[in-house]
Amino acid sequence: MVSVFVTGASGFIAQHIVKLLVEKKYKVVGTVRSAAKGEKLQESLGADNFQYEIVPDIQVEGAFDEAIKNHPEVTVAMHTASPFTYDITDPEKDLILPALEGTRQALTSIKKYGPQITRVVVTSSDAAVYSAEDEQKKGLYFDESSWNNISREEAIKDPVSAYYGAKAFAEKLSWEIAKETGVNFTLSTVNPVYVFGPQAFISEVKEQLNVSNELIHHLIKVGPEGKFDNDKGGFIDVRDVALAHVAAFEREDTKNKRLFMTNGHFSTQAMLDIINKNFDELKGKIPVGTPGSGPEDISTLATVNNEKTKALLGFEFRSLDTIVIDTVKQILDVRKSKI
Ligand code: NDP
């Protein structure tokens, strides 16, 4: 039985990855920040092929050393742990350093203490492919070979730039470490755009969801007269992102590849239209906005091309309708169960 090490196992995306790995009968060792988080995940999974190690802070020197040393059976590692929030006070301290140093610590521990680990998958982002500004610029073109070349100075100017910078710096560092002498693993990265979809477990449906899903959640919490930002960007389903992480180590042809995970562009209005069309029970309780403006909203965005990733993975990515319907349905089911 192949054993897989997953950092940040209690995160939104990581829980889906761990759930999928456990279902596929891999042995999984997940790092979490506390025993309480590890126990909760173990209970949700209800499987004996999951165990956890506690890594309270990924950016501390040697953070992963003991966890890696404790598991000589592990031959695959995935580094997903990294802060995803724009609610910060210090861009450098709150976003850039944990992303960058967390990646350095994870990959350095693997190099030093996990020579048997031959495949490593790093959860990067579309933020490593383009800057927040460039993503919104019609006429620009991006694919698997594109890089966000934001400088450290530009990255500390606001929370969004800091997140984009953090992910770009961390992915660049991953590829540098992978080339170092004495490294026994081959790297693959998964670069998702905005990741939406149901939580892996209903116990994770809380008043505040993870940053990306909160965008959908907000629409059904805000009330009929409530305000929402009409965000625009790429979308992908969390279940497809989990499948990509598994393909990133199971297959030979994903070695040294960046898997750019997007299934097109969304606007918040387009999501709102899907909710209003499919959930009669929410009629009159959520905003209406400007129905039908979705295609126009996204017409100003840069062009993205991930044909190489799609051809490599060979499975159909879930549609925006499926993502929004499944996410909202799960939230409403949990609300009903509490009445
Ligand atoms: P979550 O916030 O749900 O997960 C982040 C994980 O990282 C959590 O397990 C968190 O632990 C852990 N973590 C963060 N900072 C630290 C730290 N300093 N020390 C230890 N652990 C830490 O976010 P997602 O699941 O959405 O994101 C997972 C990865 O995917 C990130 O690398 C993110 O950049 C990337 N990504 C996400 C996208 C999205 O739309 N969701 C899009 C593209 C990329 P804890 O739960 O205890 O806080």
mmCIF file of C-alpha atoms and ligand atoms in Angstrom, residues 7-15 17 31-34 37 55-60 64 79-86 93-94 97-99 102 122-127 163 167 190-196 199 209-213 234 236 238 241 245 261, ligand 1:
data_model
loop_
_atom_site.group_PDB
_atom_site.id
_atom_site.type_symbol
_atom_site.label_atom_id
_atom_site.label_comp_id
_atom_site.label_asym_id
_atom_site.label_seq_id
_atom_site.Cartn_x
_atom_site.Cartn_y
_atom_site.Cartn_z
ATOM 1 C CA THR A 7 0.586 18.891 4.707
ATOM 2 C CA GLY A 8 -2.288 21.097 5.912
ATOM 3 C CA ALA A 9 -4.653 18.103 5.888
ATOM 4 C CA SER A 10 -7.496 19.975 7.616
ATOM 5 C CA GLY A 11 -7.792 22.613 4.857
ATOM 6 C CA PHE A 12 -10.729 22.843 2.438
ATOM 7 C CA ILE A 13 -8.899 21.421 -0.586
ATOM 8 C CA ALA A 14 -6.714 19.043 1.448
ATOM 9 C CA GLN A 15 -9.709 17.372 3.094
ATOM 10 C CA ILE A 17 -7.561 15.126 -1.348
ATOM 11 C CA THR A 31 -0.091 17.195 9.109
ATOM 12 C CA VAL A 32 -2.441 19.398 11.138
ATOM 13 C CA ARG A 33 -1.844 22.295 13.523
ATOM 14 C CA SER A 34 -3.380 20.600 16.599
ATOM 15 C CA LYS A 37 -7.954 19.105 14.238
ATOM 16 C CA VAL A 55 2.981 20.644 12.805
ATOM 17 C CA PRO A 56 1.821 23.813 14.588
ATOM 18 C CA ASP A 57 3.582 26.298 12.302
ATOM 19 C CA ILE A 58 4.916 25.369 8.869
ATOM 20 C CA GLN A 59 7.412 28.252 8.667
ATOM 21 C CA VAL A 60 9.485 27.312 11.711
ATOM 22 C CA PHE A 64 8.422 18.963 9.233
ATOM 23 C CA HIS A 79 2.417 20.241 0.216
ATOM 24 C CA THR A 80 -0.947 22.031 0.392
ATOM 25 C CA ALA A 81 -0.554 24.033 3.630
ATOM 26 C CA SER A 82 -0.390 27.767 2.987
ATOM 27 C CA PRO A 83 -2.497 30.667 4.203
ATOM 28 C CA PHE A 84 -5.374 31.666 1.937
ATOM 29 C CA THR A 85 -6.920 34.838 3.293
ATOM 30 C CA TYR A 86 -7.002 38.519 2.423
ATOM 31 C CA LYS A 93 4.435 38.309 7.868
ATOM 32 C CA ASP A 94 0.910 36.997 7.376
ATOM 33 C CA LEU A 97 6.629 34.307 4.784
ATOM 34 C CA PRO A 98 4.338 31.380 5.723
ATOM 35 C CA ALA A 99 3.867 30.460 2.037
ATOM 36 C CA GLY A 102 6.478 26.748 4.695
ATOM 37 C CA VAL A 122 2.861 21.252 -4.470
ATOM 38 C CA THR A 123 -0.497 23.039 -4.387
ATOM 39 C CA SER A 124 0.319 26.252 -6.166
ATOM 40 C CA SER A 125 -2.250 28.599 -7.714
ATOM 41 C CA ASP A 126 -3.199 30.592 -10.786
ATOM 42 C CA ALA A 127 -1.666 33.396 -8.706
ATOM 43 C CA TYR A 163 -1.302 36.488 -1.804
ATOM 44 C CA LYS A 167 2.092 31.806 -4.279
ATOM 45 C CA VAL A 190 -1.357 21.929 -9.275
ATOM 46 C CA ASN A 191 -2.310 25.531 -10.146
ATOM 47 C CA PRO A 192 -6.008 26.073 -9.541
ATOM 48 C CA VAL A 193 -8.019 29.207 -10.156
ATOM 49 C CA TYR A 194 -10.788 29.996 -7.613
ATOM 50 C CA VAL A 195 -11.767 26.630 -6.106
ATOM 51 C CA PHE A 196 -15.435 26.173 -5.219
ATOM 52 C CA GLN A 199 -17.111 20.750 1.769
ATOM 53 C CA LEU A 209 -16.667 29.004 5.035
ATOM 54 C CA ASN A 210 -13.182 28.962 3.497
ATOM 55 C CA VAL A 211 -12.346 32.135 1.534
ATOM 56 C CA SER A 212 -13.330 30.974 -1.963
ATOM 57 C CA ASN A 213 -16.644 29.306 -0.999
ATOM 58 C CA GLY A 234 -11.540 31.500 -13.187
ATOM 59 C CA ILE A 236 -12.850 25.021 -10.844
ATOM 60 C CA VAL A 238 -12.639 21.216 -5.559
ATOM 61 C CA VAL A 241 -8.660 19.717 -7.983
ATOM 62 C CA HIS A 245 -3.462 16.074 -7.117
ATOM 63 C CA MET A 261 -6.873 23.838 -13.231
HETATM 64 P P1 NDP B 1 -7.623 26.583 3.682
HETATM 65 O O1 NDP B 1 -7.460 27.850 4.432
HETATM 66 O O2 NDP B 1 -8.875 25.821 3.912
HETATM 67 O O3 NDP B 1 -6.391 25.625 3.942
HETATM 68 C C1 NDP B 1 -5.107 26.101 4.221
HETATM 69 C C2 NDP B 1 -4.367 25.054 5.025
HETATM 70 O O4 NDP B 1 -3.053 25.538 5.357
HETATM 71 C C3 NDP B 1 -5.065 24.762 6.363
HETATM 72 O O5 NDP B 1 -4.880 23.413 6.682
HETATM 73 C C4 NDP B 1 -4.275 25.646 7.328
HETATM 74 O O6 NDP B 1 -4.347 25.192 8.663
HETATM 75 C C5 NDP B 1 -2.876 25.497 6.769
HETATM 76 N N1 NDP B 1 -1.992 26.597 7.183
HETATM 77 C C6 NDP B 1 -2.017 27.887 6.778
HETATM 78 N N2 NDP B 1 -1.043 28.580 7.373
HETATM 79 C C7 NDP B 1 -0.376 27.716 8.183
HETATM 80 C C8 NDP B 1 0.729 27.833 9.077
HETATM 81 N N3 NDP B 1 1.375 28.994 9.238
HETATM 82 N N4 NDP B 1 1.139 26.723 9.756
HETATM 83 C C9 NDP B 1 0.478 25.547 9.605
HETATM 84 N N5 NDP B 1 -0.562 25.377 8.758
HETATM 85 C C10 NDP B 1 -0.991 26.450 8.067
HETATM 86 O O7 NDP B 1 -7.454 26.959 2.153
HETATM 87 P P2 NDP B 1 -7.609 26.099 0.818
HETATM 88 O O8 NDP B 1 -7.884 24.696 1.097
HETATM 89 O O9 NDP B 1 -8.538 26.859 -0.042
HETATM 90 O O10 NDP B 1 -6.135 26.263 0.222
HETATM 91 C C11 NDP B 1 -5.205 25.202 0.209
HETATM 92 C C12 NDP B 1 -4.113 25.515 -0.775
HETATM 93 O O11 NDP B 1 -4.672 25.727 -2.067
HETATM 94 C C13 NDP B 1 -3.329 26.784 -0.446
HETATM 95 O O12 NDP B 1 -1.967 26.533 -0.786
HETATM 96 C C14 NDP B 1 -3.932 27.826 -1.379
HETATM 97 O O13 NDP B 1 -3.018 28.854 -1.667
HETATM 98 C C15 NDP B 1 -4.231 26.965 -2.596
HETATM 99 N N6 NDP B 1 -5.250 27.509 -3.483
HETATM 100 C C16 NDP B 1 -6.542 27.692 -3.060
HETATM 101 C C17 NDP B 1 -7.507 28.201 -3.920
HETATM 102 C C18 NDP B 1 -8.937 28.384 -3.506
HETATM 103 O O14 NDP B 1 -9.690 29.024 -4.241
HETATM 104 N N7 NDP B 1 -9.375 27.852 -2.388
HETATM 105 C C19 NDP B 1 -7.145 28.599 -5.303
HETATM 106 C C20 NDP B 1 -5.763 28.316 -5.664
HETATM 107 C C21 NDP B 1 -4.866 27.799 -4.774
HETATM 108 P P3 NDP B 1 -5.620 25.576 9.587
HETATM 109 O O15 NDP B 1 -6.807 24.933 8.962
HETATM 110 O O16 NDP B 1 -5.283 25.003 10.908
HETATM 111 O O17 NDP B 1 -5.679 27.067 9.574
#
